[in-house]
mmCIF file of C-alpha atoms in Angstrom:
data_model
loop_
_atom_site.group_PDB
_atom_site.id
_atom_site.type_symbol
_atom_site.label_atom_id
_atom_site.label_comp_id
_atom_site.label_asym_id
_atom_site.label_seq_id
_atom_site.Cartn_x
_atom_site.Cartn_y
_atom_site.Cartn_z
ATOM 1 C CA UNK W 21 -12.088 -18.080 4.641
ATOM 2 C CA UNK W 22 -12.771 -21.836 5.110
ATOM 3 C CA UNK W 23 -15.774 -23.071 3.746
ATOM 4 C CA UNK W 24 -18.766 -23.825 6.345
ATOM 5 C CA UNK W 25 -18.231 -21.003 8.518
ATOM 6 C CA UNK W 26 -20.689 -19.667 11.034
ATOM 7 C CA UNK W 27 -19.490 -16.196 10.778
ATOM 8 C CA UNK W 28 -21.779 -14.254 7.962
ATOM 9 C CA UNK W 29 -21.145 -10.444 9.316
ATOM 10 C CA UNK W 30 -17.588 -9.936 7.562
ATOM 11 C CA UNK W 31 -15.690 -6.676 7.092
ATOM 12 C CA UNK W 32 -14.483 -6.102 3.163
ATOM 13 C CA UNK W 33 -12.315 -2.724 2.029
ATOM 14 C CA UNK W 34 -13.143 -0.759 -1.176
ATOM 15 C CA UNK W 35 -12.356 1.936 -2.717
ATOM 16 C CA UNK W 36 -14.944 4.749 -1.628
ATOM 17 C CA UNK W 37 -14.242 4.183 2.150
ATOM 18 C CA UNK W 38 -11.782 2.219 3.543
ATOM 19 C CA UNK W 39 -13.915 -0.597 5.768
ATOM 20 C CA UNK W 40 -17.652 -0.788 4.958
ATOM 21 C CA UNK W 41 -19.625 -3.715 6.908
ATOM 22 C CA UNK W 42 -21.068 -6.141 4.745
ATOM 23 C CA UNK W 43 -22.846 -9.722 4.967
ATOM 24 C CA UNK W 44 -22.905 -10.411 1.280
ATOM 25 C CA UNK W 45 -19.128 -11.851 0.862
ATOM 26 C CA UNK W 46 -17.813 -15.219 1.643
ATOM 27 C CA UNK W 47 -14.378 -13.847 2.488
ATOM 28 C CA UNK W 48 -12.217 -10.553 3.230
ATOM 29 C CA UNK W 49 -11.947 -8.567 -0.328
ATOM 30 C CA UNK W 50 -8.887 -6.008 0.244
ATOM 31 C CA UNK W 51 -8.342 -3.554 -2.486
ATOM 32 C CA UNK W 52 -6.099 -1.300 -0.450
ATOM 33 C CA UNK W 53 -4.840 1.198 -3.226
ATOM 34 C CA UNK W 54 -7.656 3.157 -5.008
ATOM 35 C CA UNK W 55 -7.239 3.870 -8.455
ATOM 36 C CA UNK W 56 -7.921 7.343 -9.793
ATOM 37 C CA UNK W 57 -11.378 6.996 -12.160
ATOM 38 C CA UNK W 58 -12.420 9.295 -14.418
ATOM 39 C CA UNK W 59 -15.418 10.317 -12.311
ATOM 40 C CA UNK W 60 -12.610 10.956 -9.718
ATOM 41 C CA UNK W 61 -11.170 12.770 -11.428
ATOM 42 C CA UNK W 62 -13.815 15.431 -12.915
ATOM 43 C CA UNK W 63 -15.385 15.014 -8.975
ATOM 44 C CA UNK W 64 -11.651 16.260 -7.931
ATOM 45 C CA UNK W 65 -11.533 19.150 -10.510
ATOM 46 C CA UNK W 66 -15.325 20.144 -9.411
ATOM 47 C CA UNK W 67 -13.983 20.747 -5.678
ATOM 48 C CA UNK W 68 -11.075 22.585 -6.411
ATOM 49 C CA UNK W 69 -12.348 24.738 -9.167
ATOM 50 C CA UNK W 70 -14.227 27.004 -6.896
ATOM 51 C CA UNK W 71 -15.074 29.612 -9.343
ATOM 52 C CA UNK W 72 -16.724 27.738 -11.635
ATOM 53 C CA UNK W 73 -14.216 28.824 -14.000
ATOM 54 C CA UNK W 74 -13.732 25.454 -16.146
ATOM 55 C CA UNK W 75 -10.005 26.293 -15.176
ATOM 56 C CA UNK W 76 -7.602 25.455 -12.620
ATOM 57 C CA UNK W 77 -5.082 28.095 -11.884
ATOM 58 C CA UNK W 78 -2.382 27.306 -9.099
ATOM 59 C CA UNK W 79 -3.519 28.854 -5.593
ATOM 60 C CA UNK W 80 -6.839 26.251 -6.430
ATOM 61 C CA UNK W 81 -5.371 23.181 -7.712
ATOM 62 C CA UNK W 82 -2.634 23.637 -4.143
ATOM 63 C CA UNK W 83 -6.306 24.147 -2.116
ATOM 64 C CA UNK W 84 -6.442 19.939 -2.517
ATOM 65 C CA UNK W 85 -2.916 19.126 -3.300
ATOM 66 C CA UNK W 86 -2.298 17.342 -0.058
ATOM 67 C CA UNK W 87 -5.789 15.263 -0.511
ATOM 68 C CA UNK W 88 -4.772 13.933 -3.400
ATOM 69 C CA UNK W 89 -2.014 12.717 -2.182
ATOM 70 C CA UNK W 90 -3.507 11.083 0.955
ATOM 71 C CA UNK W 91 -6.418 9.760 -1.127
ATOM 72 C CA UNK W 92 -4.389 8.052 -3.778
ATOM 73 C CA UNK W 93 -0.615 7.247 -2.209
ATOM 74 C CA UNK W 94 0.323 6.499 -6.012
ATOM 75 C CA UNK W 95 0.503 10.280 -7.133
ATOM 76 C CA UNK W 96 3.111 10.736 -4.811
ATOM 77 C CA UNK W 97 4.863 7.579 -5.309
ATOM 78 C CA UNK W 98 4.754 8.839 -8.690
ATOM 79 C CA UNK W 99 6.272 12.416 -8.015
ATOM 80 C CA UNK W 100 9.103 10.458 -6.161
ATOM 81 C CA UNK W 101 9.882 8.637 -9.448
ATOM 82 C CA UNK W 102 10.020 10.890 -11.615
ATOM 83 C CA UNK W 103 11.809 13.598 -9.584
ATOM 84 C CA UNK W 104 9.161 15.755 -9.372
ATOM 85 C CA UNK W 105 8.721 18.221 -6.773
ATOM 86 C CA UNK W 106 4.987 18.550 -6.935
ATOM 87 C CA UNK W 107 2.007 17.619 -8.579
ATOM 88 C CA UNK W 108 1.941 21.521 -10.154
ATOM 89 C CA UNK W 109 5.116 19.831 -11.900
ATOM 90 C CA UNK W 110 3.252 16.692 -12.341
ATOM 91 C CA UNK W 111 0.527 18.884 -14.250
ATOM 92 C CA UNK W 112 3.270 21.117 -15.968
ATOM 93 C CA UNK W 113 4.962 17.972 -18.069
ATOM 94 C CA UNK W 114 1.844 17.706 -19.006
ATOM 95 C CA UNK W 115 0.191 20.731 -20.523
ATOM 96 C CA UNK W 116 3.601 22.728 -20.940
ATOM 97 C CA UNK W 117 1.969 25.510 -19.341
ATOM 98 C CA UNK W 118 2.504 26.244 -15.240
ATOM 99 C CA UNK W 119 -0.066 29.107 -15.171
ATOM 100 C CA UNK W 120 -3.452 27.461 -15.879
ATOM 101 C CA UNK W 121 -4.999 23.725 -16.648
ATOM 102 C CA UNK W 122 -8.236 22.690 -17.603
ATOM 103 C CA UNK W 123 -10.189 19.197 -16.914
ATOM 104 C CA UNK W 124 -9.054 17.471 -20.027
ATOM 105 C CA UNK W 125 -5.046 18.275 -18.907
ATOM 106 C CA UNK W 126 -5.951 17.052 -15.527
ATOM 107 C CA UNK W 127 -7.007 13.982 -16.775
ATOM 108 C CA UNK W 128 -4.394 13.378 -18.782
ATOM 109 C CA UNK W 129 -2.168 13.964 -15.697
ATOM 110 C CA UNK W 130 -3.708 11.835 -12.908
ATOM 111 C CA UNK W 131 -4.228 9.039 -16.088
ATOM 112 C CA UNK W 132 -0.633 8.844 -16.571
ATOM 113 C CA UNK W 133 0.213 8.147 -12.960
ATOM 114 C CA UNK W 134 -2.469 5.258 -13.274
ATOM 115 C CA UNK W 135 -0.889 3.781 -16.196
ATOM 116 C CA UNK W 136 2.423 2.960 -13.819
ATOM 117 C CA UNK W 137 0.264 1.528 -11.204
ATOM 118 C CA UNK W 138 1.365 -1.580 -10.519
ATOM 119 C CA UNK W 139 -0.106 -4.630 -7.978
ATOM 120 C CA UNK W 140 1.469 -4.942 -4.557
ATOM 121 C CA UNK W 141 2.776 -8.966 -4.920
ATOM 122 C CA UNK W 142 1.234 -12.093 -3.150
ATOM 123 C CA UNK W 143 3.958 -12.523 -0.583
ATOM 124 C CA UNK W 144 3.299 -12.807 2.768
ATOM 125 C CA UNK W 145 5.149 -9.527 4.056
ATOM 126 C CA UNK W 146 2.203 -7.925 2.095
ATOM 127 C CA UNK W 147 -0.186 -10.002 3.743
ATOM 128 C CA UNK W 148 0.792 -9.078 7.452
ATOM 129 C CA UNK W 149 0.353 -5.610 6.543
ATOM 130 C CA UNK W 150 -2.599 -5.309 5.537
ATOM 131 C CA UNK W 151 -3.638 -7.222 8.332
ATOM 132 C CA UNK W 152 -2.450 -4.569 10.679
ATOM 133 C CA UNK W 153 -3.890 -1.923 8.933
ATOM 134 C CA UNK W 154 -7.351 -4.195 8.946
ATOM 135 C CA UNK W 155 -6.819 -4.512 12.693
ATOM 136 C CA UNK W 156 -6.175 -0.297 13.231
ATOM 137 C CA UNK W 157 -9.821 -0.183 11.286
ATOM 138 C CA UNK W 158 -11.488 -2.262 13.803
ATOM 139 C CA UNK W 159 -10.278 -0.993 16.500
ATOM 140 C CA UNK W 160 -10.585 2.821 15.830
ATOM 141 C CA UNK W 161 -13.826 2.286 14.216
ATOM 142 C CA UNK W 162 -16.365 3.480 16.679
ATOM 143 C CA UNK W 163 -13.553 7.177 17.493
ATOM 144 C CA UNK W 164 -13.479 7.395 13.274
ATOM 145 C CA UNK W 165 -17.228 6.858 12.863
ATOM 146 C CA UNK W 166 -17.265 10.481 15.404
ATOM 147 C CA UNK W 167 -14.038 11.876 14.308
ATOM 148 C CA UNK W 168 -12.826 10.921 10.487
ATOM 149 C CA UNK W 169 -9.498 10.775 10.049
ATOM 150 C CA UNK W 170 -8.981 10.498 6.366
ATOM 151 C CA UNK W 171 -8.461 12.813 3.518
ATOM 152 C CA UNK W 172 -11.731 14.688 2.187
ATOM 153 C CA UNK W 173 -14.354 13.383 0.037
ATOM 154 C CA UNK W 174 -14.170 14.268 -3.695
ATOM 155 C CA UNK W 175 -17.501 13.079 -4.386
ATOM 156 C CA UNK W 176 -19.836 13.408 -1.315
ATOM 157 C CA UNK W 177 -19.242 15.946 1.684
ATOM 158 C CA UNK W 178 -16.843 14.721 4.749
ATOM 159 C CA UNK W 179 -14.000 13.142 4.820
ATOM 160 C CA UNK W 180 -12.963 8.903 5.177
ATOM 161 C CA UNK W 181 -12.927 7.671 7.843
ATOM 162 C CA UNK W 182 -9.356 6.076 8.114
ATOM 163 C CA UNK W 183 -6.133 7.141 6.340
ATOM 164 C CA UNK W 184 -5.537 4.623 3.601
ATOM 165 C CA UNK W 185 -3.277 1.935 3.366
ATOM 166 C CA UNK W 186 0.117 2.281 2.336
ATOM 167 C CA UNK W 187 2.777 -0.792 1.804
ATOM 168 C CA UNK W 188 6.070 -0.309 3.379
ATOM 169 C CA UNK W 189 9.143 -2.304 1.247
ATOM 170 C CA UNK W 190 11.349 -4.295 3.622
ATOM 171 C CA UNK W 191 12.774 -6.214 1.294
ATOM 172 C CA UNK W 192 13.356 -9.938 -0.093
ATOM 173 C CA UNK W 193 15.338 -13.025 -0.101
ATOM 174 C CA UNK W 194 15.915 -15.337 -2.539
ATOM 175 C CA UNK W 195 17.418 -19.379 -1.241
ATOM 176 C CA UNK W 196 20.738 -20.276 -3.646
ATOM 177 C CA UNK W 197 21.611 -23.536 -2.171
ATOM 178 C CA UNK W 198 24.558 -23.809 -0.688
ATOM 179 C CA UNK W 199 23.769 -21.853 2.158
ATOM 180 C CA UNK W 200 23.668 -18.736 0.284
ATOM 181 C CA UNK W 201 21.074 -16.160 -0.339
ATOM 182 C CA UNK W 202 20.764 -13.464 -2.843
ATOM 183 C CA UNK W 203 19.016 -10.398 -0.156
ATOM 184 C CA UNK W 204 16.970 -7.272 -1.599
ATOM 185 C CA UNK W 205 17.056 -4.527 1.073
ATOM 186 C CA UNK W 206 15.452 -1.063 0.656
ATOM 187 C CA UNK W 207 17.883 1.692 -0.940
ATOM 188 C CA UNK W 208 18.591 -0.492 -3.942
ATOM 189 C CA UNK W 209 21.328 -2.528 -1.771
ATOM 190 C CA UNK W 210 21.553 -6.084 -2.929
ATOM 191 C CA UNK W 211 24.062 -9.128 -1.237
ATOM 192 C CA UNK W 212 25.082 -12.400 -2.541
ATOM 193 C CA UNK W 213 26.536 -15.015 0.096
ATOM 194 C CA UNK W 214 26.805 -17.227 3.070
ATOM 195 C CA UNK W 215 26.413 -13.924 5.292
ATOM 196 C CA UNK W 216 23.175 -12.818 3.712
ATOM 197 C CA UNK W 217 22.082 -16.441 4.308
ATOM 198 C CA UNK W 218 22.640 -15.773 8.243
ATOM 199 C CA UNK W 219 20.144 -12.588 7.736
ATOM 200 C CA UNK W 220 17.273 -14.305 6.290
ATOM 201 C CA UNK W 221 18.019 -16.904 9.732
ATOM 202 C CA UNK W 222 17.801 -14.119 12.277
ATOM 203 C CA UNK W 223 14.622 -12.436 9.609
ATOM 204 C CA UNK W 224 13.052 -15.783 10.082
ATOM 205 C CA UNK W 225 13.283 -16.625 13.255
ATOM 206 C CA UNK W 226 12.326 -12.987 14.621
ATOM 207 C CA UNK W 227 8.857 -13.274 12.901
ATOM 208 C CA UNK W 228 7.674 -16.594 14.500
ATOM 209 C CA UNK W 229 4.706 -16.340 16.401
ATOM 210 C CA UNK W 230 6.569 -18.172 19.859
ATOM 211 C CA UNK W 231 9.635 -18.423 21.677
ATOM 212 C CA UNK W 232 8.370 -22.124 21.768
ATOM 213 C CA UNK W 233 8.782 -22.346 17.457
ATOM 214 C CA UNK W 234 12.158 -20.510 17.752
ATOM 215 C CA UNK W 235 13.983 -22.249 19.506
ATOM 216 C CA UNK W 236 12.319 -25.624 17.630
ATOM 217 C CA UNK W 237 13.271 -24.421 14.456
ATOM 218 C CA UNK W 238 16.974 -23.204 15.966
ATOM 219 C CA UNK W 239 17.270 -26.403 17.071
ATOM 220 C CA UNK W 240 16.226 -28.142 13.425
ATOM 221 C CA UNK W 241 19.008 -25.621 11.660
ATOM 222 C CA UNK W 242 21.382 -26.452 14.048
ATOM 223 C CA UNK W 243 21.054 -30.598 13.441
ATOM 224 C CA UNK W 244 21.084 -29.851 9.512
ATOM 225 C CA UNK W 245 24.229 -27.947 10.607
ATOM 226 C CA UNK W 246 25.969 -30.437 12.198
ATOM 227 C CA UNK W 247 24.891 -33.874 10.664
ATOM 228 C CA UNK W 248 23.621 -32.880 7.405
ATOM 229 C CA UNK W 249 20.192 -32.684 6.047
ATOM 230 C CA UNK W 250 20.300 -36.756 6.033
ATOM 231 C CA UNK W 251 18.723 -37.100 9.870
ATOM 232 C CA UNK W 252 19.408 -41.110 9.632
ATOM 233 C CA UNK W 253 22.789 -40.645 10.531
ATOM 234 C CA UNK W 254 21.977 -38.849 13.916
#
């Protein structure tokens, strides 16, 4: 946010609740993919260990599986990457036994997930999705104060106010020059050539905010296509 801005009350996102009001920060701070901290793992284990036996059986663990995947989306992504059907298979791979697990095995399994976690790229696509997510949180603030819709709180009571942020990758483009572009789209689909350049044109134009801007940009492309980059010949 530019310096000298008169707005003092801002919003941030942190690990323990999705949106928190603060007047102490000078900019938006988005931490949308919380890591599985050691104290969080202990809290999850305690929440699932209803009999306080120090170990979890499959029935106890299944009671919190859904909330774990909701609270920490990277767990679900990791399971898909490793082609594991559910988080019980993750525990089995860490323990070699699918009957009961103790706190140390539980920590080992979830810590393995965090070692594979990567930060989201600093691109406009990520920023756009984060901004839309934040706007939805603002619009639902009053409603979610009364009726939280997020995952279960492992430390404390109740639920988080909002569902965690989930990034959806729609692909990327890289100009190669000579009216050619490399395109990478979901599903590991890669294309290089003139057709990808025209696909880039259409996507770029669709993301512009107004029809006036679109018409100006498209007209510039047409002039460049006809007369080249040297505008002095026009």
